[in-house]
Amino acid sequence: MLVMLASAGPGVSAVTAGPLLAASGLPLAVRRIWPVPVFAAVLAASALALLADMPSDAFVAAAYALYTVALTRRRRKWVPTTLIGMLSCVVILGAALFGPIGWRAERLGFLVLGLAVLGASWALGRTVRDRREHAARFARELADRAVGEERLRIARELHDIVAHSMSLIAVKSGVAVHVAEARPAEAVDALRVIEATSRGTLAEMRHLLGVLRADAAGEGALTPPPDLAALDGLAERAAMAGVRVDLDVRAGDVPESVALAVYRIVQEAVTNVVKHAAPARCRVGVVAGGGRVGIDVTDDGPGTRVLPGGPGGGHGIIGMRERVMMYGGEFSAGPRPEGGFAVSARFPYET
């Protein structure tokens, strides 16, 4: 400010220059609280300073204030700022056109330079604001997408856990009702299967809820999810429902997420056999290694199934396909020419 006072024109006293320079600089301290009023005050002070033969760099403060306006104000609130700028330009331009000839030529050049500085400041502020809005919008889209994917994952896990167990319970409860009077011992065995299956399902549900709570709290999973070794237990439970499962698993060490995907696909395929083909025989083949997984599940029961889009929803087949598509693989499900039903999945994974 002292430099600007020293460089003021000979006809400008310190009494005049001091307040003008203070008015063009001090309001900047509160520019983020009242951006438009500060810009109006600073621009007016800068215009008066130019008319009073003050230094030409007086518009720097106005440009700084205008940058804040462009950065913080929404488009629908630009009208006051535009009116303020236009009014100030009219005042300065009028003084430049109707003042003395020598003064007119000199100050007109300063005016053009000041307008260029203000325009550049406005453009810079809008660019920064647009980039920030784009980044915030992109972050919201990512968050919404993550929420949708998490909901889909939870729905898929719930379906895989509940559908298999409820199918087994439905089959065994029907058996118990059918043989309760004639063969009570067999009915008791069916009830034991129902009890064991219910307890297992409850444990899996608790595990899933525990994982979700741990994820929400930023902690790790409480217990490991099902892996390829759990396929033996899956086969035993299917046998209780009248489906004999022949397992052929040839797999080395695979990532935990891949093992869970394999387990869920096999679980859903076997569940469909229990629901639609029991009593039947089911063959499960799993080959994993070298960055690729192959799954084949076939049965010798009726070849009809509820496919996606048909009555009943077919959400299990949709869920299997979605799991395979997540890894960029191939999936097929349909009746076999020789009878029965076949599910096939192939997908790669990173080693």
CSV table of N, CA and C in Angstrom, one decimal, residues 97 190 237 285 335:
chain,number,residue,atom,x,y,z
A,97,LEU,N,-14.0,8.6,-21.8
A,97,LEU,CA,-14.4,9.1,-23.1
A,97,LEU,C,-14.6,10.6,-23.0
A,190,ALA,N,-35.8,-87.1,9.6
A,190,ALA,CA,-36.0,-85.9,8.8
A,190,ALA,C,-36.0,-84.7,9.6
A,237,ARG,N,-25.1,-82.5,3.0
A,237,ARG,CA,-26.5,-82.0,3.3
A,237,ARG,C,-27.4,-82.3,2.1
A,285,GLY,N,-18.0,-81.2,-10.8
A,285,GLY,CA,-16.6,-81.2,-11.2
A,285,GLY,C,-16.0,-79.8,-11.1
A,335,PRO,N,-31.2,-77.7,-20.0
A,335,PRO,CA,-31.4,-79.2,-20.0
A,335,PRO,C,-30.4,-79.9,-21.0
